[in-house]
Every structure is written in C-alpha cells, then in structure tokens.
Amino acid sequence: MSQSINIALIGATGSVGEALVELLEEREFPVKELHLLASSESAGQSLSFRGRQVRVRSLDAFDFSQVQLAFFAAGSEVTKACHERALAAGCSLIDMSAALPLAQAPCVLPELGREGLPVLKAPFQVSAPTPSAVACALVLTALRPVVQPHQLQLTAMLSMSTLGRSGVQELARQTAELLNGRPLEPKGVDRQVAFNLLAQVGGVDEQGHAELEKRLAAELPQLLELPDLSVSATCALVPVFFGDSLALSVQCDSPVDVTAAQQALEAATGIELVEAGDYPTAVGDAVGQDQVYVGRVRAGVSDPRQLNLWIASDNVRKGAALNAVQIAELLIKHYL
Amino acid sequence: MSQSINIALIGATGSVGEALVELLEEREFPVKELHLLASSESAGQSLSFRGRQVRVRSLDAFDFSQVQLAFFAAGSEVTKACHERALAAGCSLIDMSAALPLAQAPCVLPELGREGLPVLKAPFQVSAPTPSAVACALVLTALRPVVQPHQLQLTAMLSMSTLGRSGVQELARQTAELLNGRPLEPKGVDRQVAFNLLAQVGGVDEQGHAELEKRLAAELPQLLELPDLSVSATCALVPVFFGDSLALSVQCDSPVDVTAAQQALEAATGIELVEAGDYPTAVGDAVGQDQVYVGRVRAGVSDPRQLNLWIASDNVRKGAALNAVQIAELLIKHYL
C-alpha cells in the first residue's frame, strides 16, 4: 500500500458515509484526494477528514476520471444510475447498496482470510455484502471446521439505521410523539415502528420475498463457497436505533458438537463469544465495535443436527463501513 | 352449560388476570361465585365483575374446597406451590403458567375444534398452552390440509407483557429515562430493553435452552398430534408493550403449494390473513383482537419445501386469557 489514490465517496452525508470517512482516517488508508459526494440537496455540508473540513459536492456534475476508486454508499437507485458513468471514466467501484447482480459485481469479505479474490481488471466493480451477511459469514467461517451447513434459517431483526439516518430519526420522533400522547403520522415507513415490529423491509416480489432477503440468500453461498447452501431469511425492522440482532439456525447432516462449536468461536479473531448463560445485545455489546458478538450457542431442542446462535453486530460501522474499507485495502494491494 | 360453578382466579391483579375477568363477563361464563386471589401484597385491591366490585384476597388463606375450578394465572412458582392444595380440596385447575409437566396436565386448545379432550376425572389439571404455541397451533391446523410439517423453526419476538405488568412498566420507564438522558438502572430485567433486543427470556439450562423454548417444543407436537414433529424455538424479548410477533418456518418433505396455503388460511376461522405484499403487526393489527394475524406467506427463497410465515397475536387476551376461558367452557360442558 505504498501508492496513494484518489477516492470518491457517494452518499457522504449518510451514517454509513460518515463512518467510512472516519475509518479511512483511522486506518490510515492511502488517500491522496477525497471527493465527498451526495445528492444536490445534501451538497454544501462539510465533513472533517485528517484535520480539515472537506466540502460535500453534488454527484451530478462529478467527473469520475479524477478518481481511481469510488465507494457507492447511497441508495441502490443512485448506484444503478451512476455506476456506468464511473466505469466509463475508468473508475473502479465498491457497491455498498446491493444494487448490482453478484455475477457482475462479486461479493468480497476480506476478513474471511481468503486471498481468493475474483480475477479483476481495473476498472472493476465489486459488492460489499449486506451487514447481516457479513456477520453470518464471519461466524459460519469460524465454525467451518466443526459445522458443515446445508441449510440456514435466519431471522434478521434489523435496526432502523438500516434505512439510513432518516430511519433513526423516525424512530426517535415516533417514540417521542407516542410518549407525549400525540397522534402518529409515520414518515418514511408505512406505519408505527416505535414499540412495534415491521415484518418486512421495503416491498416484496410476486413470490413474497423482499430484495434484502433474496440478496442474503445469494450472498451467503458465494461468500461461504457453498453454492448448494439453502438460505431462507426473514428480515424485519425493529425499534432499535443501531445494531442488528440475528437468530441463526444452521442445519447440518449429522449431530453438531456444540462444545467444539463454542471452542471454534472462542478461538476466532473478529468474533466475541459471550459466556454460556449470557447473551449479546446490539446496544450493550455490538454497537461501536469491530467484533461480531455471538451467544446462545446450542443444538436444536429436538434436533441434534441443528446449531442455533444469536448474533449481534454493528450494521453501520462493522457491517458496512469497515468491510468496505477492508475491501479497498485488499484491492489497492492487488489491483490499483 | 346450565350449571353455574364457583371459580377461583389466582393472579387476579396481573394483566392476564384482568383480561380473564373481562372475558368471563363478556362470554357470560356461568360463574356462581368468583374468588379473586393474589399474593398478600396485592390483596385488598378490587376488580369490577358484572357491575360490582370484587375484592382481591390473599391466596395464602384461601380454602379451595369452596370452588370447583381454579385458573392459575400467576407465576409458575405460585402454581407449583399451590396446585396440590387445590387438587386435595377437590378443585380442578387450569394452569396458565406452564408450571406442570404436560404428561401430568395435558395441553388443551379448544379452538382446534377437536373434541378429543384427554379423559379427565375431576379434580383434574390441564395446561393452557403458551401464547406463542396457541398462535402457531391455530395457523398450522388451518394449514393441515396443505402442509404436513416435519420441522418447525420459530423465532418468537415477545412483547414485554410476557413478563406481566412489571415488564410493560419497565419498558415505559426505561424509554422515558433514555429520552430524558438519564442513566438507566434496569429493574426486573437484567439490562436495557428499550431500543434493544434481549435474546432470551429468563435463565437457560446447561444445554442453553430457556424454559419457554423447551415448553414450546413440547406443546406444539402435542397440540398438533404430531409426536415426531421437531420444533426449534428462539424466544426473545423486544421493546414492544403488547402483542407477539412470530417468524415461523415450516419444513415439509415435498414442495409447498403456497397459493393453496394462502387459501386455507383465508378460509380458516379465527385467522386473519393480510393481503399479499402487506404484513400484520402486533400494535396495528393483533392487540385487542381475538384473531391471529398472518402474513408474508411464502416459500423458502431457495427451498420450495419450506413455508415461511409472519404471525402477530395478542399474547395477553388471545394467547392466554381467551384460550383459558374456552378451556373452562369445554370442561364445564363435559366434566364439571
């Protein structure tokens, strides 16, 4: 990583964008010039980077030939609208919005420790996996010597920061309105989420699957290099500001050695196994941390071939921003 | 139901106890005398029943020979401590606290429409299933013509009323403290539950299973008359006051006809199927209702032999109190 590069960050004013800027600085990423970009409404704000204020400019007028790498940390519509402009200008990109098919932009999770990056030729496009996939893939990779899954069943209880800063603000607003006995008019979500659970994130297709659920089912087999792995996910929004909670059930062909599974998790880097009898939570453990927290490691009540776990992870910093920076670190070493 | 009987209600001052008193009145249950009982600390309060105030008395001094039937709606310790006293005095009982083994106190869910009550001889003891089991059993019975499950995977996201009135109060208190920026000292739960998820309800055994999870795994095969059904449950507490949300995954041996499953749910009494694309929530739909709400009916993303559902149900009124009164109605018809 001797060479410094010019970087664009699209979605700079969002919570993931801000976390990215912090991590680029913290991890001393070799940034020559940092271009912060956002929609024209958000342009004009400033973020601090290496002791100076960097002004956020409008994405519309940006010339991608000025940069070698772009982080797409805004919504999937933004990626879809602009990624070809970036590529045409010779700029490689890391998509954090799950907008691009995995066949076109393969999923990368450097922490898995495999150097097996797809063969890339700049300008290239790669996908940062969704935060829930990051957490699950790290845990399942740590378990690999002990557990060979053929099916995953995941209930992902996602915090409101999944919807970005507006989701966080909406939970705070709704909670205050309700506690003050005022009538509730939901904004940005279709109903009350304070003191309630929403059973899906965004719309669903004709088969009833949400985008995020299909994406998880595609990302995990690719990340784990288990193309036949069956993944079933239910993604719900819960009245939590930050941090995701995942109830993961791993189905295997033979009985699981739970003690060996606990030992494998205990030994893994990047994973914090909480003591048996205790459990991790988003707010109390995971938020602000680079580790993924795991607890409630146990077999099925009536099926010894099943391993059940509870995972808590910081979706913004760990699940999204840190992994994207780690991808960039890997790419710059090999390809840029 | 011509004959009126004397009834004792243990745990009268709890939220389930209050809902029971309301339902006994609403459904014109043939009550001759109603004895409201609670711990000595709660004794002295009054509840309204058929236009008059009934005083709550201490359980300690109560003579069970005065009544033919007792509802045990307090904690499991109370049932364990007192149920033999009731039986010895000739009083039959409905346990709502999951304190008694199912072999000793069989699980009954009259709404399943089977008259196949176990052969009972007064004084007898039966168990009211846990609220999550009630909701799941109703849905799975409606699906029976279409779906033959061999495995259930359940993530039960339980409201704070699962812990009784103190749980509801604690969520309100914690939320207010946090919004006012005051330091949080949890009471009755071991950590922050406002804007957070707790991965288990109560303690766990050496294998890592909570009581409630083991109970669900025992109740559902009995209620569904599928003794070989494998049930795996994760029960978590969520920052919701009332109403449970259940992510249920049903594994079958052959592909599921999702349209036929939707039609079966649509046709079932006691179940409200929300439109495809929409989803039910605890607060918006289920709370205060006698129906169980179902939505997000879909196959697994990569496994057509799987049916996934989201269920929202009122745990206090529907899941606990209504079913207990329906059990009593069935029992009085046949056995009392």
XYZ file of C-alpha atoms in Angstrom:
672
model
C 0.000 0.000 0.000
C 2.702 2.485 -0.892
C 0.722 4.246 -3.602
C -1.928 6.832 -2.676
C -5.096 7.079 -4.733
C -7.910 9.499 -5.315
C -11.213 8.349 -3.881
C -14.842 9.335 -4.327
C -17.417 8.636 -1.649
C -21.021 8.747 -2.822
C -23.523 9.103 -0.001
C -21.081 11.036 2.174
C -23.749 12.630 4.369
C -25.399 9.336 5.353
C -24.495 7.426 8.503
C -22.507 4.794 6.568
C -20.749 7.574 4.610
C -19.695 9.305 7.807
C -18.452 6.043 9.302
C -16.438 5.445 6.106
C -14.712 8.816 6.362
C -13.807 8.089 9.999
C -12.405 4.664 9.124
C -10.381 5.905 6.138
C -8.698 8.274 8.562
C -8.369 5.822 11.485
C -6.887 3.073 9.319
C -4.548 5.498 7.520
C -5.841 4.469 4.141
C -3.573 5.957 1.431
C -5.947 8.638 0.230
C -4.462 11.312 -1.987
C -7.649 13.265 -2.661
C -11.007 12.537 -1.054
C -14.084 13.638 -3.014
C -17.225 13.645 -0.901
C -20.385 13.456 -2.987
C -24.085 13.433 -2.308
C -27.368 14.472 -3.858
C -27.632 18.143 -4.705
C -29.883 18.672 -1.626
C -27.128 17.453 0.720
C -24.265 19.144 -1.110
C -22.671 22.073 0.719
C -22.230 20.328 4.078
C -18.713 19.574 5.286
C -17.072 16.581 6.977
C -13.820 16.530 8.889
C -11.007 14.427 7.385
C -7.427 14.492 8.640
C -7.962 17.718 10.494
C -9.508 19.720 7.690
C -13.074 20.245 6.523
C -13.993 18.609 3.221
C -16.980 20.053 1.458
C -19.650 17.671 0.122
C -20.337 18.327 -3.559
C -23.121 17.304 -5.853
C -22.766 13.919 -7.540
C -24.483 15.169 -10.691
C -21.562 17.221 -12.000
C -18.767 14.967 -10.740
C -16.078 13.845 -13.188
C -15.184 10.251 -12.227
C -11.959 10.361 -14.258
C -10.438 12.279 -11.324
C -10.543 9.194 -9.073
C -9.388 5.578 -9.208
C -11.933 4.186 -6.737
C -15.485 5.098 -5.693
C -17.478 3.878 -2.707
C -21.189 3.789 -3.524
C -22.759 4.216 -0.081
C -26.030 5.857 -1.106
C -29.230 4.048 -2.121
C -29.371 1.359 -4.799
C -31.061 3.764 -7.243
C -28.010 6.014 -7.050
C -25.674 3.124 -7.824
C -27.861 1.965 -10.674
C -27.982 5.473 -12.149
C -24.261 6.278 -11.846
C -22.102 3.159 -11.817
C -21.722 3.028 -15.590
C -20.619 6.645 -15.635
C -17.902 5.754 -13.128
C -16.726 2.687 -15.054
C -16.720 4.549 -18.370
C -14.409 7.117 -16.792
C -12.015 4.378 -15.696
C -13.051 4.448 -12.034
C -13.391 1.149 -10.156
C -16.147 0.897 -7.588
C -17.227 -0.805 -4.393
C -21.009 -1.002 -4.266
C -22.444 -0.923 -0.746
C -26.074 -0.665 -1.853
C -26.665 -4.238 -3.126
C -27.688 -2.712 -6.464
C -25.537 -4.822 -8.778
C -26.002 -8.536 -9.517
C -23.363 -10.711 -7.871
C -22.374 -12.196 -11.242
C -21.429 -8.701 -12.360
C -20.043 -7.359 -9.088
C -18.832 -10.258 -6.918
C -19.203 -10.124 -3.170
C -15.975 -9.639 -1.171
C -15.365 -10.078 2.555
C -11.605 -9.745 3.198
C -11.874 -10.774 6.845
C -12.689 -14.326 5.724
C -8.948 -14.521 5.151
C -9.123 -15.999 1.687
C -6.943 -14.321 -0.855
C -9.203 -15.813 -3.488
C -10.403 -12.542 -4.935
C -12.054 -12.948 -8.281
C -9.650 -12.058 -11.099
C -10.285 -8.370 -11.644
C -9.077 -5.891 -14.205
C -9.499 -2.183 -13.444
C -11.924 -0.543 -13.772
C -13.836 -3.235 -11.907
C -16.900 -3.394 -9.724
C -17.290 -5.427 -6.520
C -20.109 -5.667 -3.984
C -19.758 -5.201 -0.278
C -22.073 -7.808 1.264
C -25.075 -6.674 3.283
C -24.343 -6.220 7.003
C -26.270 -9.345 8.038
C -24.346 -11.439 5.506
C -21.053 -10.084 6.843
C -21.928 -11.124 10.393
C -23.255 -14.562 9.400
C -20.362 -15.316 7.053
C -17.760 -14.490 9.701
C -19.474 -16.727 12.249
C -20.014 -19.612 9.823
C -16.433 -19.431 8.572
C -15.162 -19.631 12.146
C -17.411 -22.671 12.621
C -16.364 -24.355 9.382
C -14.031 -26.949 10.979
C -16.941 -28.146 13.145
C -20.144 -27.366 11.263
C -20.943 -28.175 7.620
C -24.272 -26.500 6.987
C -26.640 -27.458 4.200
C -29.391 -25.053 5.209
C -29.513 -21.719 7.012
C -32.610 -20.226 8.545
C -32.181 -16.603 9.518
C -34.455 -14.150 11.276
C -32.708 -10.793 10.917
C -34.052 -8.185 13.332
C -32.625 -5.043 11.806
C -32.245 -1.678 13.475
C -33.772 1.426 11.965
C -30.345 2.609 10.787
C -30.835 0.028 8.013
C -32.945 2.775 6.410
C -30.195 5.328 6.944
C -30.263 8.393 9.156
C -33.914 9.071 8.332
C -34.871 5.706 9.855
C -33.093 6.550 13.094
C -34.739 9.964 13.234
C -38.165 8.472 12.542
C -37.910 6.033 15.455
C -36.906 8.861 17.786
C -39.711 11.082 16.506
C -42.396 8.389 16.718
C -41.306 7.397 20.225
C -41.461 10.978 21.465
C -44.864 11.552 19.837
C -46.321 8.428 21.431
C -44.904 9.155 24.886
C -46.376 12.629 24.648
C -49.751 11.216 23.650
C -49.761 12.882 20.243
C -51.243 11.257 17.135
C -48.751 9.441 14.953
C -48.185 10.148 11.286
C -45.474 7.809 10.006
C -42.807 9.263 7.715
C -40.509 7.154 5.536
C -42.003 3.939 6.926
C -45.578 2.914 6.266
C -46.723 2.567 9.887
C -45.835 2.778 13.562
C -42.434 1.246 14.263
C -41.973 2.628 17.783
C -42.963 -0.169 20.223
C -43.814 -2.327 17.196
C -42.110 -4.686 14.728
C -42.328 -4.376 10.954
C -42.269 -7.755 9.228
C -40.558 -6.632 6.044
C -38.051 -4.113 4.732
C -39.380 -2.382 1.639
C -41.621 -4.072 -0.907
C -41.750 -7.734 -1.887
C -41.836 -9.524 -5.230
C -44.661 -11.718 -6.502
C -43.328 -14.663 -4.520
C -43.364 -12.575 -1.337
C -39.602 -12.133 -0.983
C -38.040 -8.769 -0.112
C -34.945 -7.631 -2.024
C -32.783 -7.885 1.071
C -33.904 -11.464 1.740
C -33.055 -12.551 -1.805
C -29.729 -10.764 -1.597
C -28.802 -12.588 1.613
C -29.762 -15.896 0.027
C -27.424 -15.111 -2.885
C -24.526 -13.586 -0.932
C -24.053 -16.238 1.729
C -23.472 -19.229 -0.604
C -20.982 -17.115 -2.585
C -19.132 -15.843 0.497
C -19.001 -19.291 2.095
C -18.110 -21.003 -1.196
C -21.048 -23.362 -0.672
C -23.048 -22.948 -3.891
C -25.682 -25.509 -2.824
C -26.345 -23.920 0.570
C -30.059 -23.262 1.041
C -30.671 -19.917 2.747
C -34.015 -18.722 3.999
C -34.216 -15.285 5.560
C -36.868 -13.109 7.136
C -35.730 -9.509 7.513
C -37.760 -7.349 9.878
C -37.338 -3.818 11.214
C -37.289 -3.438 14.989
C -37.484 -0.346 17.223
C -33.742 -0.206 17.821
C -31.571 2.664 16.571
C -28.324 0.882 15.736
C -27.124 -2.721 15.631
C -28.614 -5.869 14.143
C -29.762 -8.967 16.036
C -29.751 -12.242 14.127
C -31.346 -15.531 15.153
C -29.447 -18.016 13.003
C -30.254 -21.685 12.735
C -27.764 -23.907 10.959
C -28.974 -27.271 9.729
C -26.362 -29.986 9.236
C -26.451 -33.617 8.119
C -25.013 -35.030 11.307
C -25.172 -34.119 15.006
C -23.296 -30.945 15.913
C -20.624 -30.958 18.602
C -21.773 -27.859 20.483
C -18.719 -27.681 22.718
C -16.397 -27.813 19.708
C -18.511 -25.108 18.041
C -18.123 -22.891 21.102
C -14.381 -23.506 21.138
C -14.092 -22.623 17.443
C -15.943 -19.355 18.044
C -13.873 -18.630 21.144
C -10.659 -19.060 19.124
C -11.747 -16.993 16.114
C -10.480 -13.457 15.618
C -13.117 -10.820 14.977
C -15.699 -12.753 16.993
C -16.569 -12.243 20.631
C -18.298 -15.260 22.160
C -20.259 -14.315 25.275
C -20.322 -16.745 28.192
C -22.796 -19.615 28.217
C -25.971 -18.473 30.023
C -25.365 -14.870 28.972
C -26.263 -13.359 25.599
C -25.085 -10.437 23.472
C -27.253 -7.449 22.582
C -26.978 -4.798 19.919
C -26.951 -1.831 22.284
C -24.982 -3.335 25.154
C -22.276 -5.107 23.175
C -22.083 -4.711 19.431
C -22.654 -1.056 18.613
C -19.397 0.795 18.057
C -17.383 -2.432 17.990
C -15.471 -4.094 15.170
C -16.189 -7.573 16.520
C -19.292 -9.616 15.853
C -20.882 -10.809 19.103
C -22.236 -14.367 19.392
C -24.129 -16.158 22.125
C -26.873 -18.687 22.853
C -24.859 -21.368 21.050
C -26.936 -24.535 21.358
C -28.326 -27.515 19.486
C -31.974 -27.700 18.476
C -34.273 -28.702 21.343
C -35.303 -31.832 19.460
C -32.724 -31.966 16.658
C -29.035 -32.522 17.453
C -28.134 -31.824 13.785
C -29.062 -28.201 14.271
C -26.961 -25.413 15.726
C -28.721 -22.263 16.907
C -26.985 -18.963 17.562
C -27.772 -15.364 18.398
C -25.570 -12.781 16.725
C -25.356 -9.050 17.476
C -23.413 -6.785 15.161
C -22.955 -3.098 14.403
C -24.601 -2.792 10.994
C -23.206 0.654 10.136
C -19.616 0.612 11.271
C -18.769 -3.104 11.247
C -21.273 -4.496 8.756
C -20.979 -1.782 6.136
C -18.163 0.756 6.523
C -15.318 -1.319 7.959
C -15.765 -4.091 5.440
C -15.826 -1.643 2.543
C -12.547 -0.088 3.694
C -11.039 -3.556 4.108
C -12.118 -4.368 0.545
C -10.422 -1.192 -0.633
C -7.256 -2.154 1.262
C -7.259 -5.544 -0.448
C -7.925 -4.056 -3.864
C -5.247 -1.407 -3.647
C -2.719 -4.096 -2.721
C -3.547 -6.217 -5.753
C -5.213 -4.224 -8.459
C -4.936 -0.457 -8.235
C -73.545 -25.010 30.360
C -76.665 -24.769 32.522
C -74.914 -25.295 35.826
C -73.065 -22.398 37.449
C -69.834 -23.037 39.307
C -67.624 -21.333 41.811
C -64.337 -20.176 40.403
C -61.010 -19.056 41.818
C -58.654 -16.850 39.854
C -55.084 -16.816 41.095
C -53.070 -13.868 39.828
C -56.124 -11.617 39.589
C -54.176 -8.368 39.669
C -51.903 -9.254 36.733
C -52.662 -8.268 33.154
C -53.750 -11.798 32.208
C -55.869 -11.991 35.361
C -57.664 -8.781 34.478
C -58.265 -9.958 30.911
C -59.699 -13.200 32.298
C -62.190 -11.356 34.492
C -63.292 -9.281 31.482
C -63.721 -12.372 29.314
C -65.634 -14.342 31.949
C -68.108 -11.456 31.984
C -68.162 -10.848 28.196
C -68.689 -14.517 27.363
C -71.299 -14.936 30.120
C -69.461 -17.815 31.665
C -71.724 -19.465 34.286
C -69.930 -18.158 37.350
C -71.767 -18.547 40.637
C -69.076 -17.088 42.899
C -65.831 -15.536 41.682
C -62.923 -15.610 44.115
C -60.127 -13.272 43.114
C -56.803 -14.204 44.666
C -53.307 -12.820 44.637
C -50.227 -12.574 46.803
C -50.753 -10.903 50.158
C -49.067 -7.720 48.824
C -51.678 -7.349 46.065
C -54.664 -8.361 48.193
C -57.092 -5.576 49.043
C -57.460 -4.202 45.511
C -60.814 -4.602 43.752
C -61.839 -5.563 40.215
C -65.183 -4.927 38.565
C -67.210 -8.034 37.630
C -70.841 -7.882 36.457
C -71.290 -4.387 37.787
C -69.961 -4.927 41.266
C -66.522 -4.606 42.820
C -64.887 -7.870 43.822
C -62.155 -7.609 46.394
C -58.892 -9.440 45.771
C -57.971 -11.662 48.695
C -54.768 -13.350 49.749
C -54.131 -16.773 48.254
C -52.446 -17.979 51.435
C -55.580 -18.391 53.487
C -57.902 -19.486 50.672
C -59.935 -22.661 51.114
C -60.042 -24.344 47.674
C -62.970 -26.584 48.714
C -65.210 -23.562 48.096
C -64.629 -23.737 44.323
C -64.830 -26.315 41.549
C -62.310 -24.708 39.185
C -59.221 -22.526 39.588
C -57.352 -20.562 36.963
C -53.649 -20.337 37.833
C -52.611 -17.116 36.094
C -49.744 -16.101 38.371
C -46.114 -17.203 38.017
C -45.048 -20.839 37.746
C -43.726 -20.805 41.337
C -47.219 -20.000 42.577
C -48.705 -22.919 40.630
C -46.003 -25.254 41.875
C -46.552 -24.172 45.459
C -50.372 -24.332 45.459
C -51.708 -26.745 42.865
C -51.622 -29.751 45.167
C -53.552 -27.828 47.799
C -56.252 -27.152 45.190
C -56.438 -30.755 43.988
C -56.519 -32.106 47.545
C -59.542 -29.888 48.208
C -61.336 -31.322 45.150
C -60.742 -28.265 42.936
C -59.824 -28.791 39.273
C -57.371 -26.365 37.732
C -56.271 -24.751 34.513
C -52.591 -23.885 34.702
C -51.621 -20.838 32.638
C -48.070 -20.647 33.952
C -46.506 -23.662 32.163
C -45.519 -24.980 35.578
C -46.837 -28.529 35.262
C -45.406 -31.257 33.007
C -47.611 -31.984 30.004
C -47.844 -35.666 30.958
C -49.477 -34.603 34.209
C -51.500 -31.625 32.925
C -52.227 -32.082 29.205
C -52.305 -29.087 26.907
C -55.742 -28.049 25.620
C -56.645 -25.655 22.796
C -60.425 -25.864 22.221
C -60.298 -23.686 19.105
C -58.558 -26.516 17.267
C -62.063 -27.961 17.089
C -61.157 -31.421 18.217
C -63.388 -32.826 20.900
C -60.571 -35.193 21.727
C -60.032 -33.980 25.246
C -57.992 -36.356 27.317
C -60.208 -38.477 29.556
C -60.407 -36.500 32.767
C -61.865 -37.155 36.135
C -62.423 -34.222 38.480
C -60.447 -32.900 40.196
C -58.169 -32.689 37.173
C -55.403 -30.419 35.972
C -54.884 -29.183 32.415
C -52.392 -26.751 30.896
C -53.238 -23.744 28.789
C -50.553 -23.641 26.098
C -48.159 -20.708 25.994
C -49.396 -17.802 23.829
C -46.902 -18.480 21.018
C -47.967 -22.125 20.873
C -51.626 -21.076 20.658
C -50.933 -18.839 17.658
C -48.719 -21.360 15.869
C -51.067 -24.285 16.509
C -54.067 -22.408 15.113
C -52.169 -21.447 11.970
C -50.684 -24.904 11.434
C -54.042 -26.597 11.982
C -55.605 -24.334 9.362
C -52.758 -25.298 7.031
C -53.033 -29.021 7.753
C -54.823 -29.961 4.506
C -51.975 -28.372 2.529
C -48.871 -28.556 4.681
C -47.514 -31.592 6.525
C -44.621 -30.252 8.566
C -41.805 -32.375 9.902
C -39.829 -29.488 11.364
C -40.700 -26.051 12.736
C -38.244 -23.249 13.207
C -39.619 -20.396 15.269
C -38.213 -17.024 16.220
C -40.662 -15.654 18.772
C -40.258 -11.914 19.321
C -42.228 -11.482 22.524
C -43.577 -8.247 23.934
C -42.692 -7.115 27.420
C -46.138 -8.101 28.688
C -44.745 -11.646 28.590
C -43.182 -10.671 31.939
C -46.509 -9.361 33.202
C -47.420 -5.815 34.105
C -43.968 -5.149 35.552
C -42.422 -5.819 32.134
C -44.699 -3.294 30.465
C -43.939 -0.712 33.142
C -40.208 -1.324 32.860
C -40.196 -0.685 29.098
C -42.107 2.565 29.610
C -39.796 3.631 32.422
C -36.577 2.792 30.556
C -37.774 4.566 27.415
C -38.623 7.727 29.333
C -35.313 7.668 31.204
C -33.334 7.321 27.983
C -35.262 10.013 26.133
C -34.636 12.316 29.065
C -30.955 11.493 29.045
C -30.966 9.969 32.499
C -28.777 6.978 33.448
C -30.509 3.637 33.201
C -30.795 1.147 36.049
C -32.703 -1.898 34.807
C -35.372 -3.365 37.107
C -36.850 -6.841 36.659
C -34.789 -7.414 33.512
C -31.029 -7.692 33.573
C -30.246 -4.897 31.083
C -31.552 -2.198 28.757
C -34.560 -3.425 26.772
C -35.707 -0.031 25.475
C -34.367 0.326 21.907
C -32.692 -3.080 22.337
C -33.498 -6.789 21.967
C -32.941 -9.384 24.679
C -32.006 -12.759 23.242
C -33.566 -14.883 25.955
C -36.435 -14.943 28.416
C -35.204 -15.896 31.881
C -32.361 -18.302 32.510
C -31.253 -21.259 30.394
C -30.374 -24.860 31.214
C -26.985 -26.486 30.705
C -27.787 -27.103 27.050
C -28.600 -23.414 26.563
C -32.391 -23.779 26.249
C -34.783 -21.434 28.047
C -37.833 -22.916 29.800
C -40.207 -21.264 27.360
C -38.337 -22.692 24.361
C -38.498 -26.230 25.752
C -42.156 -25.759 26.595
C -42.980 -24.696 23.023
C -41.083 -27.677 21.674
C -43.201 -29.956 23.895
C -46.571 -28.246 23.454
C -46.684 -27.988 19.674
C -46.270 -31.703 18.868
C -48.971 -32.496 21.469
C -51.403 -29.846 20.225
C -50.877 -30.786 16.576
C -50.963 -34.518 17.329
C -47.626 -34.869 15.541
C -45.442 -36.554 18.157
C -42.411 -36.697 15.840
C -42.521 -33.012 14.898
C -39.158 -31.372 15.503
C -39.545 -27.882 16.984
C -36.742 -25.418 17.442
C -37.535 -22.077 19.048
C -35.675 -18.928 19.957
C -37.683 -16.711 22.293
C -36.511 -13.115 22.610
C -37.903 -10.051 24.367
C -38.468 -6.985 22.195
C -39.271 -3.356 23.090
C -42.991 -3.724 22.393
C -45.621 -3.421 25.130
C -48.233 -5.930 23.962
C -48.503 -8.492 21.178
C -46.155 -11.180 19.942
C -44.522 -11.390 16.516
C -43.536 -14.826 15.286
C -41.319 -15.686 12.325
C -42.322 -19.285 11.631
C -40.635 -21.547 9.127
C -42.317 -24.840 8.330
C -40.202 -27.541 6.735
C -42.033 -30.203 4.708
C -40.951 -33.257 2.729
C -42.351 -32.060 -0.579
C -42.824 -28.671 -2.268
C -45.491 -26.484 -0.676
C -48.368 -25.106 -2.730
C -48.202 -21.515 -1.485
C -51.448 -20.452 -3.152
C -53.325 -23.353 -1.561
C -51.752 -22.447 1.786
C -52.987 -18.868 1.440
C -56.468 -20.117 0.531
C -56.533 -22.428 3.557
C -55.598 -19.538 5.844
C -58.114 -17.256 4.165
C -60.878 -19.800 4.787
C -59.984 -20.549 8.405
C -61.992 -19.061 11.253
C -60.011 -17.294 13.951
C -57.295 -16.348 11.466
C -56.967 -13.095 9.607
C -54.761 -13.366 6.527
C -53.439 -9.974 5.432
C -53.129 -9.244 1.725
C -50.060 -10.374 -0.175
C -47.481 -7.571 -0.122
C -48.807 -6.302 3.190
C -47.910 -7.717 6.619
C -49.508 -7.800 10.054
C -48.034 -6.125 13.124
C -48.637 -6.569 16.818
C -49.649 -2.984 17.521
C -51.519 -2.218 14.318
C -53.462 -5.443 13.960
C -53.324 -8.064 16.660
C -53.562 -6.287 20.007
C -57.078 -6.361 21.406
C -58.235 -8.866 18.780
C -59.370 -12.454 19.156
C -57.999 -13.411 15.732
C -54.454 -14.432 14.968
C -52.986 -12.316 12.142
C -50.874 -13.960 9.429
C -48.910 -12.545 6.523
C -45.749 -12.890 4.450
C -46.854 -16.380 3.377
C -44.120 -17.586 1.030
C -41.860 -20.488 0.152
C -38.175 -20.504 1.087
C -36.046 -18.408 -1.282
C -34.105 -21.496 -2.297
C -36.241 -24.301 -0.876
C -39.755 -24.940 -2.216
C -40.386 -27.465 0.583
C -40.396 -24.669 3.099
C -43.260 -22.361 4.019
C -42.442 -19.127 5.819
C -44.980 -17.019 7.687
C -45.161 -13.996 9.944
C -47.724 -14.207 12.731
C -48.907 -11.400 15.021
C -51.068 -12.223 18.012
C -52.300 -10.643 21.229
C -50.413 -12.628 23.854
C -52.460 -11.489 26.849
C -56.054 -11.534 25.674
C -55.971 -14.030 22.807
C -52.945 -16.156 23.650
C -53.588 -16.527 27.357
C -56.953 -15.349 28.702
C -59.372 -16.229 25.888
C -57.993 -19.715 25.475
C -58.193 -20.372 29.207
C -61.843 -19.327 29.263
C -62.534 -21.518 26.223
C -60.904 -24.432 28.047
C -63.160 -23.764 31.000
C -66.210 -23.689 28.699
C -65.219 -27.059 27.266
C -64.539 -28.546 30.675
C -67.790 -27.391 32.248
C -69.691 -28.945 29.353
C -68.078 -32.342 29.800
C -66.606 -32.742 33.227
C -67.798 -30.358 35.890
